[in-house]
Each structure stands twice: as C-alpha cells, then as structure tokens.
Amino acid sequence: MWYGNLTPNLHPSVVSTVFGLLTGKMTRHRYLWSTLTLLCLQEIEAFLMCISRNQPGSAYIFPEPPNGYLRCELPTLSCHGPFYGFSILRNGCCPTIGKAGEFTPRQEMIQEKRRILSIDGGGIKGVIPAAFLTVVEETTGKRIVDHFDLIAGTSTGGIIAIGLGLGLSARQILDFYEQEGPRIFDQENIRDSSILSRLQRLRKNGLRRARHFLLSKYKPDALRAALESAYGDRLLGDSKTRLVIPAFDPRLGGVYVFKTSHHERFVIDWKHNAVDVALATAAAPTYFPSHKMDNGLSLLDGGIWANNPVGLAVVEALGILDWPRESLYVLSLGCSEEAFEIPENSGKTGLATKVADIFMRGQTRAAIGTAKILTKHSDKSRRLYRYNEIVPTGMYGLDSTEQIAALKGIGTNMARQALSDISSVFLDREREQFVACHGGMLLINKEKKSD
C-alpha cells in the first residue's frame, strides 16, 4: 500500500514524472526542474528497486533546502543521494522507522539527528577548545568533522572551525596554537630566561603598550603566515561540512557572516580564500587591524556582536536549513570565563578594564538563552551541551602565550569530564554527506577519510 505526500507547489510536469516513475511508465533517471536545472540521480535505481520489492524496508525522500535527500533502507540495500523537490514515502515494517502510516513526513525527517558545534572567540585561549576536541578525537578515534552537520566559530573559534572543516585533525589545530601562538603574539622567546632576553622582552612590551594606545597591538603578518601554512590555498568552499563564521563590517556598521554554500542563495562566500575568512573573523579591535578582503571589504572580529555564535548557529539551522528543532543537538565550547562581580555602583575606575568582559558575558548569556529556547532545551530533554571553565580573574589574557600549557590542561580536563555525553550524543554515528550548492549547482563534497 502506498503512503505519500507531494509538496503542493510542484509543477504538474514534475508530478507526472514522479507518478510515471512510481508506476513503471517512465524509466529516465534525469529530471528537468522548472528552473531548467538538469539533475542526474543515479540513486533513483535503488529507489525504484525498493518500491518494486515486496520485502520489509522503506524508501523515502525528504526536503532539505536547497535540495532534498533520497534515502533507501532495506535489509540488503542502503543508499542515499541528492534529490530535488519531492517528499514521498513508502514504508513496510522497517523496525527503525515503524509501520507505514504511523507517522507524518515531518516525523520521518526527525529521524535524522542534526548536530551543531559552536566555538567561542578568545584569542590564544582557543587552546582550550582545541585541546578539548583533541581529547575527544584521540580517545574515540572519530573525527569531529565527520559527525557535525554544522560548525560555527568566531575569532579564534572561527580559526578552529575552518580548520576542522578543511579536514585538519584537532591535534593539528592544537599544534598550530602551541607552535605558532608565541610568534603570532610576538612572544616567541618567552621561555628564554637569560638576562638579555628579559631586557629585550621588557623593552618590546613597553613599546607594544605604547603602540596599543594609538594603534593595534600586533601586526597580522605572523598570523597570516601561520594560517597559510595550516590551510594552504584552499577556499571556504572546500569545507567538508557546513560552516558559519561571523565578522563585522565597521564601515556599514553591520554584521557580516561567512557561510559555505549550504543554501542555493549562498553563491559568493564559498569562493573566498580560507585564510582571508580566518583573518577577518580574528581581527580583534585594538589587537589586530581590520582585514581587507580582495573584494574591498574591510572586516573586524565577529566577537564584536557574536563572540559566542551558538545562537547564530541554531538560527541558521532552523531559519535557513529548515531542520526540525526536535532533531537539533548542540555542543557549545567556550574559551573560559573570569570570575568577577560587577559592583552595584561603579565609576570608570572600577570598570574601565572590565567593560569588554562584561559585554562579552552578556552576549554569551543571550546567545545561550536563544539557543535553549529555539531548541526547546530542558532538564528532561537536553539539547544544548555547554562546556566553559570559570577561571581566576586576570590569569589568562587573550595574548598570554606563557599560559598555553595551563590552557591546554583546562581543555583536557573539560573533555575528560564531558566525554561520556559527547560520545553518546554527538559521535554515535556519522553525519550525512554534505552537499554544497556552489553557484546554484549541486555539488557533492567528495569526503576522503584519513587512515
């Protein structure tokens, strides 16, 4: 018996094509969409085989903007691939789905878990999430990029997110921080305790503090060189999963979000060099100058408005990707938070050095609250898994490279405590293959797994 639902806005010729396939009157494996985009769907053979067999199993296609996914499940056959525009269901008595007619097409969509990773900004304190993810990968033997459908990262979190998307292991990213961090922040000789080195550091730090009053504290040259070494000449569009990377446009006073082409409207950002995207999201005011893109844009650190991008990531999942909220599970990693109280009646002297931290903390609370509400997180139905360490005031700065070892320890310990939840919720199975829409065309990202 047939159970099905066709999306109501399909062109009649498309509907007739579907029914032609279902009744065996049409065997072509190519379909002409109303936009005249020609799609070759080789997987339709498996779909038709599933339809024609009298055995338990299911064949269905569910919509996922900008395209759908065909998935066939049989005792002897399992395949999936891109499909455009339909929602059709035929089901026998597959034990993992249930009997036909017991659920709606929307319930069918919920069967696929959607996992989101969000990483905060925090300068050199990005060592914490990098160490956290290193422990997870090396303990479980599973790669982060293979298990998360969407990764969002701001500033240092953006550097990590892009690295993961491009296929770097968490260990490679952690090594990046440990080896390049001191050079990026011009402190490469910090372990040299000789008298001459100490005098040189004192002189350099004095000059840097003086420069910091009028100009950015650091030049971006070392950061660019380090990123070029890590990313090569790859593009944002080379990511193996969906990415959302916030930045800020100071000229227009508006937000700017880099995105992979995970929607048919996103036809520009994927062409950007990954190094440029990382330099833009990490251009923290007073620390680095704004980053000038090839297209003339001058961008600043996304931490100005989304240092914690978890709310942005969930909005992207619901508003752009149209994923059911019941399918969302979110892992949010912070770069530590200082323990301090805000006096009830303070002047400039008491809060001058803490204003930025106060705003960052407020933004983080708003982002977490937004994500919890949108995912319907509760104690009984946990959807958001947030890990962020509270640290003593003033101990870890955005450029305190002398604390890299301690930061690594914080991240390692956080992962040790969280590993059980992380493994069962986020690493239970690999995500579905990411299908990019470069320039409005469907392109399957060829994922090669490292040994």
mmCIF file with all atom_site columns, N, CA and C in Angstrom, residues 247-254 256 258 279-281 283 288-301 304:
data_model
loop_
_atom_site.group_PDB
_atom_site.id
_atom_site.type_symbol
_atom_site.label_atom_id
_atom_site.label_alt_id
_atom_site.label_comp_id
_atom_site.label_asym_id
_atom_site.label_entity_id
_atom_site.label_seq_id
_atom_site.pdbx_PDB_ins_code
_atom_site.Cartn_x
_atom_site.Cartn_y
_atom_site.Cartn_z
_atom_site.occupancy
_atom_site.B_iso_or_equiv
_atom_site.pdbx_formal_charge
_atom_site.auth_seq_id
_atom_site.auth_comp_id
_atom_site.auth_asym_id
_atom_site.auth_atom_id
_atom_site.pdbx_PDB_model_num
ATOM 1  N N  . ALA A 1 247 ? 31.725 37.891 11.234 1.00 0.00 ? 247 ALA A N  1
ATOM 2  C CA . ALA A 1 247 ? 32.651 39.015 11.202 1.00 0.00 ? 247 ALA A CA 1
ATOM 3  C C  . ALA A 1 247 ? 31.824 40.288 11.349 1.00 0.00 ? 247 ALA A C  1
ATOM 4  N N  . PHE A 1 248 ? 32.475 41.451 11.256 1.00 0.00 ? 248 PHE A N  1
ATOM 5  C CA . PHE A 1 248 ? 31.767 42.718 11.426 1.00 0.00 ? 248 PHE A CA 1
ATOM 6  C C  . PHE A 1 248 ? 32.287 43.727 10.413 1.00 0.00 ? 248 PHE A C  1
ATOM 7  N N  . ASP A 1 249 ? 31.369 44.449 9.780  1.00 0.00 ? 249 ASP A N  1
ATOM 8  C CA . ASP A 1 249 ? 31.714 45.467 8.793  1.00 0.00 ? 249 ASP A CA 1
ATOM 9  C C  . ASP A 1 249 ? 31.665 46.841 9.462  1.00 0.00 ? 249 ASP A C  1
ATOM 10 N N  . PRO A 1 250 ? 32.831 47.443 9.800  1.00 0.00 ? 250 PRO A N  1
ATOM 11 C CA . PRO A 1 250 ? 32.824 48.722 10.529 1.00 0.00 ? 250 PRO A CA 1
ATOM 12 C C  . PRO A 1 250 ? 32.364 49.898 9.678  1.00 0.00 ? 250 PRO A C  1
ATOM 13 N N  . ARG A 1 251 ? 32.516 49.805 8.373  1.00 0.00 ? 251 ARG A N  1
ATOM 14 C CA . ARG A 1 251 ? 32.128 50.920 7.510  1.00 0.00 ? 251 ARG A CA 1
ATOM 15 C C  . ARG A 1 251 ? 30.616 51.072 7.455  1.00 0.00 ? 251 ARG A C  1
ATOM 16 N N  . LEU A 1 252 ? 29.932 49.946 7.354  1.00 0.00 ? 252 LEU A N  1
ATOM 17 C CA . LEU A 1 252 ? 28.469 49.988 7.299  1.00 0.00 ? 252 LEU A CA 1
ATOM 18 C C  . LEU A 1 252 ? 27.852 49.801 8.683  1.00 0.00 ? 252 LEU A C  1
ATOM 19 N N  . GLY A 1 253 ? 28.684 49.451 9.645  1.00 0.00 ? 253 GLY A N  1
ATOM 20 C CA . GLY A 1 253 ? 28.171 49.233 10.989 1.00 0.00 ? 253 GLY A CA 1
ATOM 21 C C  . GLY A 1 253 ? 27.229 48.049 11.071 1.00 0.00 ? 253 GLY A C  1
ATOM 22 N N  . GLY A 1 254 ? 27.482 47.019 10.254 1.00 0.00 ? 254 GLY A N  1
ATOM 23 C CA . GLY A 1 254 ? 26.593 45.867 10.213 1.00 0.00 ? 254 GLY A CA 1
ATOM 24 C C  . GLY A 1 254 ? 27.328 44.551 10.352 1.00 0.00 ? 254 GLY A C  1
ATOM 25 N N  . TYR A 1 256 ? 28.449 40.712 9.394  1.00 0.00 ? 256 TYR A N  1
ATOM 26 C CA . TYR A 1 256 ? 28.829 40.020 8.162  1.00 0.00 ? 256 TYR A CA 1
ATOM 27 C C  . TYR A 1 256 ? 29.114 38.571 8.547  1.00 0.00 ? 256 TYR A C  1
ATOM 28 N N  . PHE A 1 258 ? 30.233 34.860 7.087  1.00 0.00 ? 258 PHE A N  1
ATOM 29 C CA . PHE A 1 258 ? 30.713 33.984 6.020  1.00 0.00 ? 258 PHE A CA 1
ATOM 30 C C  . PHE A 1 258 ? 30.026 32.627 6.155  1.00 0.00 ? 258 PHE A C  1
ATOM 31 N N  . LEU A 1 279 ? 41.331 35.478 8.894  1.00 0.00 ? 279 LEU A N  1
ATOM 32 C CA . LEU A 1 279 ? 41.901 36.773 9.294  1.00 0.00 ? 279 LEU A CA 1
ATOM 33 C C  . LEU A 1 279 ? 40.811 37.793 9.593  1.00 0.00 ? 279 LEU A C  1
ATOM 34 N N  . ALA A 1 280 ? 39.708 37.721 8.860  1.00 0.00 ? 280 ALA A N  1
ATOM 35 C CA . ALA A 1 280 ? 38.608 38.662 9.085  1.00 0.00 ? 280 ALA A CA 1
ATOM 36 C C  . ALA A 1 280 ? 37.927 38.401 10.422 1.00 0.00 ? 280 ALA A C  1
ATOM 37 N N  . THR A 1 281 ? 37.572 37.148 10.687 1.00 0.00 ? 281 THR A N  1
ATOM 38 C CA . THR A 1 281 ? 36.857 36.865 11.931 1.00 0.00 ? 281 THR A CA 1
ATOM 39 C C  . THR A 1 281 ? 37.746 37.036 13.155 1.00 0.00 ? 281 THR A C  1
ATOM 40 N N  . ALA A 1 283 ? 40.160 39.480 13.464 1.00 0.00 ? 283 ALA A N  1
ATOM 41 C CA . ALA A 1 283 ? 40.721 40.836 13.520 1.00 0.00 ? 283 ALA A CA 1
ATOM 42 C C  . ALA A 1 283 ? 40.149 41.593 14.722 1.00 0.00 ? 283 ALA A C  1
ATOM 43 N N  . PHE A 1 288 ? 44.446 43.524 16.489 1.00 0.00 ? 288 PHE A N  1
ATOM 44 C CA . PHE A 1 288 ? 44.839 43.434 15.083 1.00 0.00 ? 288 PHE A CA 1
ATOM 45 C C  . PHE A 1 288 ? 44.064 44.487 14.281 1.00 0.00 ? 288 PHE A C  1
ATOM 46 N N  . PRO A 1 289 ? 44.647 44.970 13.195 1.00 0.00 ? 289 PRO A N  1
ATOM 47 C CA . PRO A 1 289 ? 43.903 45.912 12.336 1.00 0.00 ? 289 PRO A CA 1
ATOM 48 C C  . PRO A 1 289 ? 42.793 45.183 11.598 1.00 0.00 ? 289 PRO A C  1
ATOM 49 N N  . SER A 1 290 ? 41.848 45.918 11.053 1.00 0.00 ? 290 SER A N  1
ATOM 50 C CA . SER A 1 290 ? 40.793 45.301 10.260 1.00 0.00 ? 290 SER A CA 1
ATOM 51 C C  . SER A 1 290 ? 41.419 44.594 9.065  1.00 0.00 ? 290 SER A C  1
ATOM 52 N N  . HIS A 1 291 ? 40.761 43.538 8.614  1.00 0.00 ? 291 HIS A N  1
ATOM 53 C CA . HIS A 1 291 ? 41.309 42.774 7.495  1.00 0.00 ? 291 HIS A CA 1
ATOM 54 C C  . HIS A 1 291 ? 40.641 43.189 6.198  1.00 0.00 ? 291 HIS A C  1
ATOM 55 N N  . LYS A 1 292 ? 41.451 43.524 5.226  1.00 0.00 ? 292 LYS A N  1
ATOM 56 C CA . LYS A 1 292 ? 40.933 43.952 3.917  1.00 0.00 ? 292 LYS A CA 1
ATOM 57 C C  . LYS A 1 292 ? 40.838 42.749 2.990  1.00 0.00 ? 292 LYS A C  1
ATOM 58 N N  . MET A 1 293 ? 39.616 42.460 2.555  1.00 0.00 ? 293 MET A N  1
ATOM 59 C CA . MET A 1 293 ? 39.372 41.352 1.647  1.00 0.00 ? 293 MET A CA 1
ATOM 60 C C  . MET A 1 293 ? 39.698 41.769 0.206  1.00 0.00 ? 293 MET A C  1
ATOM 61 N N  . ASP A 1 294 ? 39.818 40.784 -0.678 1.00 0.00 ? 294 ASP A N  1
ATOM 62 C CA . ASP A 1 294 ? 40.110 41.065 -2.084 1.00 0.00 ? 294 ASP A CA 1
ATOM 63 C C  . ASP A 1 294 ? 39.014 41.878 -2.761 1.00 0.00 ? 294 ASP A C  1
ATOM 64 N N  . ASN A 1 295 ? 37.784 41.766 -2.239 1.00 0.00 ? 295 ASN A N  1
ATOM 65 C CA . ASN A 1 295 ? 36.664 42.480 -2.859 1.00 0.00 ? 295 ASN A CA 1
ATOM 66 C C  . ASN A 1 295 ? 36.479 43.892 -2.310 1.00 0.00 ? 295 ASN A C  1
ATOM 67 N N  . GLY A 1 296 ? 37.436 44.349 -1.511 1.00 0.00 ? 296 GLY A N  1
ATOM 68 C CA . GLY A 1 296 ? 37.376 45.715 -0.999 1.00 0.00 ? 296 GLY A CA 1
ATOM 69 C C  . GLY A 1 296 ? 36.792 45.850 0.386  1.00 0.00 ? 296 GLY A C  1
ATOM 70 N N  . LEU A 1 297 ? 36.156 44.816 0.890  1.00 0.00 ? 297 LEU A N  1
ATOM 71 C CA . LEU A 1 297 ? 35.588 44.866 2.237  1.00 0.00 ? 297 LEU A CA 1
ATOM 72 C C  . LEU A 1 297 ? 36.692 44.949 3.282  1.00 0.00 ? 297 LEU A C  1
ATOM 73 N N  . SER A 1 298 ? 36.435 45.698 4.325  1.00 0.00 ? 298 SER A N  1
ATOM 74 C CA . SER A 1 298 ? 37.341 45.781 5.463  1.00 0.00 ? 298 SER A CA 1
ATOM 75 C C  . SER A 1 298 ? 36.570 45.287 6.681  1.00 0.00 ? 298 SER A C  1
ATOM 76 N N  . LEU A 1 299 ? 36.978 44.166 7.233  1.00 0.00 ? 299 LEU A N  1
ATOM 77 C CA . LEU A 1 299 ? 36.182 43.497 8.261  1.00 0.00 ? 299 LEU A CA 1
ATOM 78 C C  . LEU A 1 299 ? 36.930 43.361 9.580  1.00 0.00 ? 299 LEU A C  1
ATOM 79 N N  . LEU A 1 300 ? 36.156 43.313 10.653 1.00 0.00 ? 300 LEU A N  1
ATOM 80 C CA . LEU A 1 300 ? 36.677 43.141 12.004 1.00 0.00 ? 300 LEU A CA 1
ATOM 81 C C  . LEU A 1 300 ? 36.153 41.846 12.619 1.00 0.00 ? 300 LEU A C  1
ATOM 82 N N  . ASP A 1 301 ? 36.708 41.537 13.754 1.00 0.00 ? 301 ASP A N  1
ATOM 83 C CA . ASP A 1 301 ? 36.375 40.339 14.530 1.00 0.00 ? 301 ASP A CA 1
ATOM 84 C C  . ASP A 1 301 ? 34.864 40.200 14.757 1.00 0.00 ? 301 ASP A C  1
ATOM 85 N N  . ILE A 1 304 ? 32.664 41.144 18.050 1.00 0.00 ? 304 ILE A N  1
ATOM 86 C CA . ILE A 1 304 ? 32.001 42.418 18.351 1.00 0.00 ? 304 ILE A CA 1
ATOM 87 C C  . ILE A 1 304 ? 30.522 42.204 18.608 1.00 0.00 ? 304 ILE A C  1
#
